[in-house]
Coordinates of C-alpha atoms in Angstrom, one line a residue:
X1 CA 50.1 -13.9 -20.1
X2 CA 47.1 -14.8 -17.8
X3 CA 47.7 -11.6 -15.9
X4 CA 47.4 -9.6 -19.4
X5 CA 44.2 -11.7 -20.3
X6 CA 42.5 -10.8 -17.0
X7 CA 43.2 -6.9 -17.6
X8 CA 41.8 -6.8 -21.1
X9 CA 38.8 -8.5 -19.8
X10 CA 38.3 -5.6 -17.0
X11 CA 39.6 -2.9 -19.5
X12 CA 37.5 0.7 -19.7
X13 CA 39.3 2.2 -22.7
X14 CA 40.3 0.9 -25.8
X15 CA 43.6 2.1 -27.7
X16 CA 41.8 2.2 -30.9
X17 CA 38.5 4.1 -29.6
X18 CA 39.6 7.9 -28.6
X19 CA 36.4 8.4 -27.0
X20 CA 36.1 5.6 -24.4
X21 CA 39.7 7.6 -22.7
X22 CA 37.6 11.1 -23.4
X23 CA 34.4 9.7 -22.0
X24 CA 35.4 7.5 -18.8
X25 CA 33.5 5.2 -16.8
X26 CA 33.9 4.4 -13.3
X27 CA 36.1 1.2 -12.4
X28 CA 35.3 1.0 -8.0
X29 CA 31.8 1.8 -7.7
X30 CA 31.9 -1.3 -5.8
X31 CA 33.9 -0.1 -2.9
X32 CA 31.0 2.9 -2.5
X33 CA 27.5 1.2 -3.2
X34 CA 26.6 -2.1 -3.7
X35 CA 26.1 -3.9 -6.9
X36 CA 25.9 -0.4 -8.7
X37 CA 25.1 -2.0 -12.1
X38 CA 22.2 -3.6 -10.4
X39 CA 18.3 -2.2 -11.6
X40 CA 16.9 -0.8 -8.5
X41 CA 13.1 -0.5 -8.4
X42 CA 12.4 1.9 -5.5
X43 CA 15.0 3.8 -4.6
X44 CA 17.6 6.2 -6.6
X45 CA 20.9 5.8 -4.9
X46 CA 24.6 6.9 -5.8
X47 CA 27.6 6.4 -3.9
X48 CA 27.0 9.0 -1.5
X49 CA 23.9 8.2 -0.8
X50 CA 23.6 4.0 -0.8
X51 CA 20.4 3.9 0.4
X52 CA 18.5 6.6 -1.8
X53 CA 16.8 10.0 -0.9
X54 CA 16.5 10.0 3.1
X55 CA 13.0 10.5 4.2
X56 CA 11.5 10.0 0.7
X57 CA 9.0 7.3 0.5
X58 CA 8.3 5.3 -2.6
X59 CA 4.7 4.2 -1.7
X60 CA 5.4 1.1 -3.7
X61 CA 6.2 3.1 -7.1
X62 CA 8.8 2.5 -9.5
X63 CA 11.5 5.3 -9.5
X64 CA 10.1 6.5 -12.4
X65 CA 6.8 6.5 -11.1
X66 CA 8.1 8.5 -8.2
X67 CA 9.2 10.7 -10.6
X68 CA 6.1 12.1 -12.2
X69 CA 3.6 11.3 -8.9
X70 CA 4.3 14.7 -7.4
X71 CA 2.4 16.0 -10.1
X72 CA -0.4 13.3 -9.3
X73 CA -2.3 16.6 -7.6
X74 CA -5.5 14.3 -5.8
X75 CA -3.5 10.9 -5.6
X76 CA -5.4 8.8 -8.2
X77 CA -2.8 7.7 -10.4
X78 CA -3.9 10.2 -13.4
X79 CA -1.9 13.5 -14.1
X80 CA -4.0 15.8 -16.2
X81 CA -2.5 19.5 -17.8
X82 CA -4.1 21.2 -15.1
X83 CA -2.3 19.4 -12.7
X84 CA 1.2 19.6 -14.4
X85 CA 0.3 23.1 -14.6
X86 CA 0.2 23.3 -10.7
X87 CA 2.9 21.2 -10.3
X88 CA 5.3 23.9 -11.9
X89 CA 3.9 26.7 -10.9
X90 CA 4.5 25.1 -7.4
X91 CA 8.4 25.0 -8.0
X92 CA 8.8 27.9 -9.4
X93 CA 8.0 28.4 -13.2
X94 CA 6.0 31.0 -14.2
X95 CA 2.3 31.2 -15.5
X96 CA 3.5 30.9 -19.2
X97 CA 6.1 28.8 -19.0
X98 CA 4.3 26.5 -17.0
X99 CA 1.2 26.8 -19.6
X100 CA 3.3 25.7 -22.4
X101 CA 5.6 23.0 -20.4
X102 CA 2.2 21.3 -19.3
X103 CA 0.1 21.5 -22.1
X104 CA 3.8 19.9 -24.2
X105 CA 4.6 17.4 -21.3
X106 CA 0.9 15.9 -21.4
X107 CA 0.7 15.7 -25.3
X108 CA 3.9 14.4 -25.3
X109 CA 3.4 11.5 -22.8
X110 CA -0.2 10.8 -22.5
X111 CA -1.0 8.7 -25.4
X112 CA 1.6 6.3 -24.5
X113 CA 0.1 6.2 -21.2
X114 CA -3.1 4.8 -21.8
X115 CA -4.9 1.7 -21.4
X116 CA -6.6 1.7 -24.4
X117 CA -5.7 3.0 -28.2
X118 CA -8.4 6.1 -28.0
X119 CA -6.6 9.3 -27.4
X120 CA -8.2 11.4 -25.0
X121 CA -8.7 15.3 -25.5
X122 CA -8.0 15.8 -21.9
X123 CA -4.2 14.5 -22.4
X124 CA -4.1 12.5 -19.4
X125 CA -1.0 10.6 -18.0
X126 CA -1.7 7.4 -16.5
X127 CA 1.4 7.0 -13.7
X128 CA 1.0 3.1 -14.1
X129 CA 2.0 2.9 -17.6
X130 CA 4.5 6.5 -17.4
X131 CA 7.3 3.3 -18.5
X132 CA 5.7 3.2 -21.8
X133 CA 6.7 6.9 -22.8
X134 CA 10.9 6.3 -22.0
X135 CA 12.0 7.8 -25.1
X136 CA 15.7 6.9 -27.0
X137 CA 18.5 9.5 -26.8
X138 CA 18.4 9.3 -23.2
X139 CA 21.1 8.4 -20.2
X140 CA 19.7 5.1 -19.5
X141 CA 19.2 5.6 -16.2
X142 CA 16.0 4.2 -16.2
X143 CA 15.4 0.8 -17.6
X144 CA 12.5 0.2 -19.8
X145 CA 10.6 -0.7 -16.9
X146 CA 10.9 2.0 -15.1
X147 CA 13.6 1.1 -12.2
X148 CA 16.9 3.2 -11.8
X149 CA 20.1 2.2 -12.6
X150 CA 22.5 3.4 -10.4
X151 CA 26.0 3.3 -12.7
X152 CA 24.3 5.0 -15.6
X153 CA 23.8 8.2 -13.2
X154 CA 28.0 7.6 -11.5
X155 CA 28.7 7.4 -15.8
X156 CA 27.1 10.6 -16.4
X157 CA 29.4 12.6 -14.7
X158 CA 32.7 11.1 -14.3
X159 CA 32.1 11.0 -18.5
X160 CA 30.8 14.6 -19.0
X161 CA 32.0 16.6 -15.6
X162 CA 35.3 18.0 -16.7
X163 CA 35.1 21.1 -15.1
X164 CA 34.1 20.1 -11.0
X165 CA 33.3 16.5 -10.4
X166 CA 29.8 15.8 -9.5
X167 CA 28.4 19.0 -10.8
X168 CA 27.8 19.5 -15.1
X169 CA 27.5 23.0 -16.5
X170 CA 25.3 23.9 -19.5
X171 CA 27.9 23.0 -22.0
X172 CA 28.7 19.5 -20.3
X173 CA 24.9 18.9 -20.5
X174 CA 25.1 20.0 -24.2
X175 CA 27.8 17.3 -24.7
X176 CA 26.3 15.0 -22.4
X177 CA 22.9 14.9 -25.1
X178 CA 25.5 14.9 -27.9
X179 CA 26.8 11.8 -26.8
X180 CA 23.7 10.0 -25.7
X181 CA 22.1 11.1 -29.0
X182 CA 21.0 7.9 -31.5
X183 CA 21.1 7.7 -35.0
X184 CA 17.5 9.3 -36.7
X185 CA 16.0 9.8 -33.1
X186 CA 15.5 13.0 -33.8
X187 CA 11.8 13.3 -31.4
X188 CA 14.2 11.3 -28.3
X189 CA 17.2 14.1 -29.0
X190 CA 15.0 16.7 -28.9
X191 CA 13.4 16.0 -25.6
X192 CA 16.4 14.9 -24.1
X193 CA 17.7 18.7 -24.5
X194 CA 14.8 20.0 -23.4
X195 CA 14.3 18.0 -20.4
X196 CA 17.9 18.7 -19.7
X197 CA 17.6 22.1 -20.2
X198 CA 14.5 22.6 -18.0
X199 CA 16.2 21.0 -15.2
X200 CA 19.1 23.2 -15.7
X201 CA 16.9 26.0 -15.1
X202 CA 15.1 24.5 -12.7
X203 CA 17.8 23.2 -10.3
X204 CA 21.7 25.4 -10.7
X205 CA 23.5 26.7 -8.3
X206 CA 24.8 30.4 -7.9
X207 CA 27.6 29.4 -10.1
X208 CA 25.8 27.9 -12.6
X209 CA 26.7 24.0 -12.4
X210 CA 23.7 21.4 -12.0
X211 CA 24.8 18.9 -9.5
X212 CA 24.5 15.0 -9.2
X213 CA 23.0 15.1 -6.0
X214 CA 20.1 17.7 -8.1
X215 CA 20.1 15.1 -11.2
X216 CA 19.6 12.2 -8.6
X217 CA 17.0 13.7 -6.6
X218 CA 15.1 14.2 -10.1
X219 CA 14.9 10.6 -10.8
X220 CA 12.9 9.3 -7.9
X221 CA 11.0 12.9 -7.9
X222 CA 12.4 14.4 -4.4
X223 CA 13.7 17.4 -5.9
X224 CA 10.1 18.2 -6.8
X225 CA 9.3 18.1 -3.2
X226 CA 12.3 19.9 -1.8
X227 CA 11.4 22.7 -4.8
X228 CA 8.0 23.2 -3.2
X229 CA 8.9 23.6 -0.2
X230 CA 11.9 26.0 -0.9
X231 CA 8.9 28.8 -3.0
X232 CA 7.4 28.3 0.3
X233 CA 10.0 29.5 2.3
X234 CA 11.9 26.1 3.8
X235 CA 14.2 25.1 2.0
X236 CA 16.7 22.0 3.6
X237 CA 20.2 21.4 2.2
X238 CA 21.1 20.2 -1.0
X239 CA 24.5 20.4 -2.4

């Protein structure tokens, strides 16, 4: 009896609830990375890599921060159009892709963003608050303060990567934003596909799967870097 008690209390799937046996979670993250359901501010790690990104330096920033400050063209914590505009254009979008992308990421994230209630015609992002503009709908990797949570990104794929593990194609992503999705967030669904989608683009292989080490490497910003540099001719491994 106690050793029936002490399974249900551990239990990942419920007989009466299909979809936790369709969408599984991960039961010995444990033995791989330390305290994986733990918030981590600086660093974006997964059970392959326990200690985050190697060589990439978090400057005291939040992951989320890290995420957006490659953008950050001159360093001062602001992020205008013009410099999300350069930002893509450095890893690898086009001229009007990247028009539309910047002048659509700013006016979607800047208000949010700024110390006071005045918007500002110039759309700026203010890095310090980017925590403020987490929208719903999405995988919950990053907490509302901006730090990374390691099991949400080991969830997202052994719930979503049927086909190879580790690596999602489009229609795993599609199902992926399905099942994320909340009730009458329809602005939080949207960008979650798009966002999705963009990376997709952005970062698939020749064989057209998007793979965790890509997706983690977008949370703390790295891939940005490694994108760079790969339009400028190095390019280091990724798998």
């Amino acid at each position: 009896m106690a050793s029936e008690v002490e399974a249900d209390a551990l239990a990942t799937v419920a007989e009466c609830a299909p979809v936790t046996m369709e969408r599984k979670v991960k039961s010995d993250l444990e033995n791989f990375l330390p305290k994986p359901y733990m918030a981590r501010a600086l660093t974006a790690p997964d059970a392959e890599y326990p200690s985050g990104t190697p060589g990439h330096k978090n400057d005291g920033m939040s992951v989320l921060q890290q995420h957006v400050a490659f953008f950050d063209q001159d360093d001062n914590g602001i992020i205008y159009p013009w410099e999300t505009y350069t930002g893509l254009r450095a890893i690898g979008f086009n001229m009007i892709a990247s028009l539309i992308m910047a002048i659509g990421i700013n006016a979607g994230l800047s208000y949010t963003t700024l110390p006071g209630w005045i918007p500002s015609p110039f759309l700026p992002i203010y890095i310090h608050n980017i925590h403020k503009s987490k929208h719903g709908s999405d995988s919950g990797t990053y907490d509302t303060e901006g730090r990374y949570m390691p099991v949400n990104l080991e969830n997202m794929f052994s719930k979503y990567a049927k086909t190879v593990p580790d690596k999602l194609t489009l229609g795993e992503l599609w199902n992926m934003t399905e099942g994320n999705r909340v009730a009458f967030d329809l602005f939080g669904g949207i960008a979650s596909k798009l966002e999705w989608a963009l990376l997709y683009v952005l970062a698939r292989d020749e064989e057209g799967f998007l793979s965790k080490e890509a997706v983690r490497r977008v949370f703390d910003g790295s891939l940005f870097e490694y994108c760079a540099k790969a339009q400028m001719g190095y390019e280091g491994k990724m798998s």
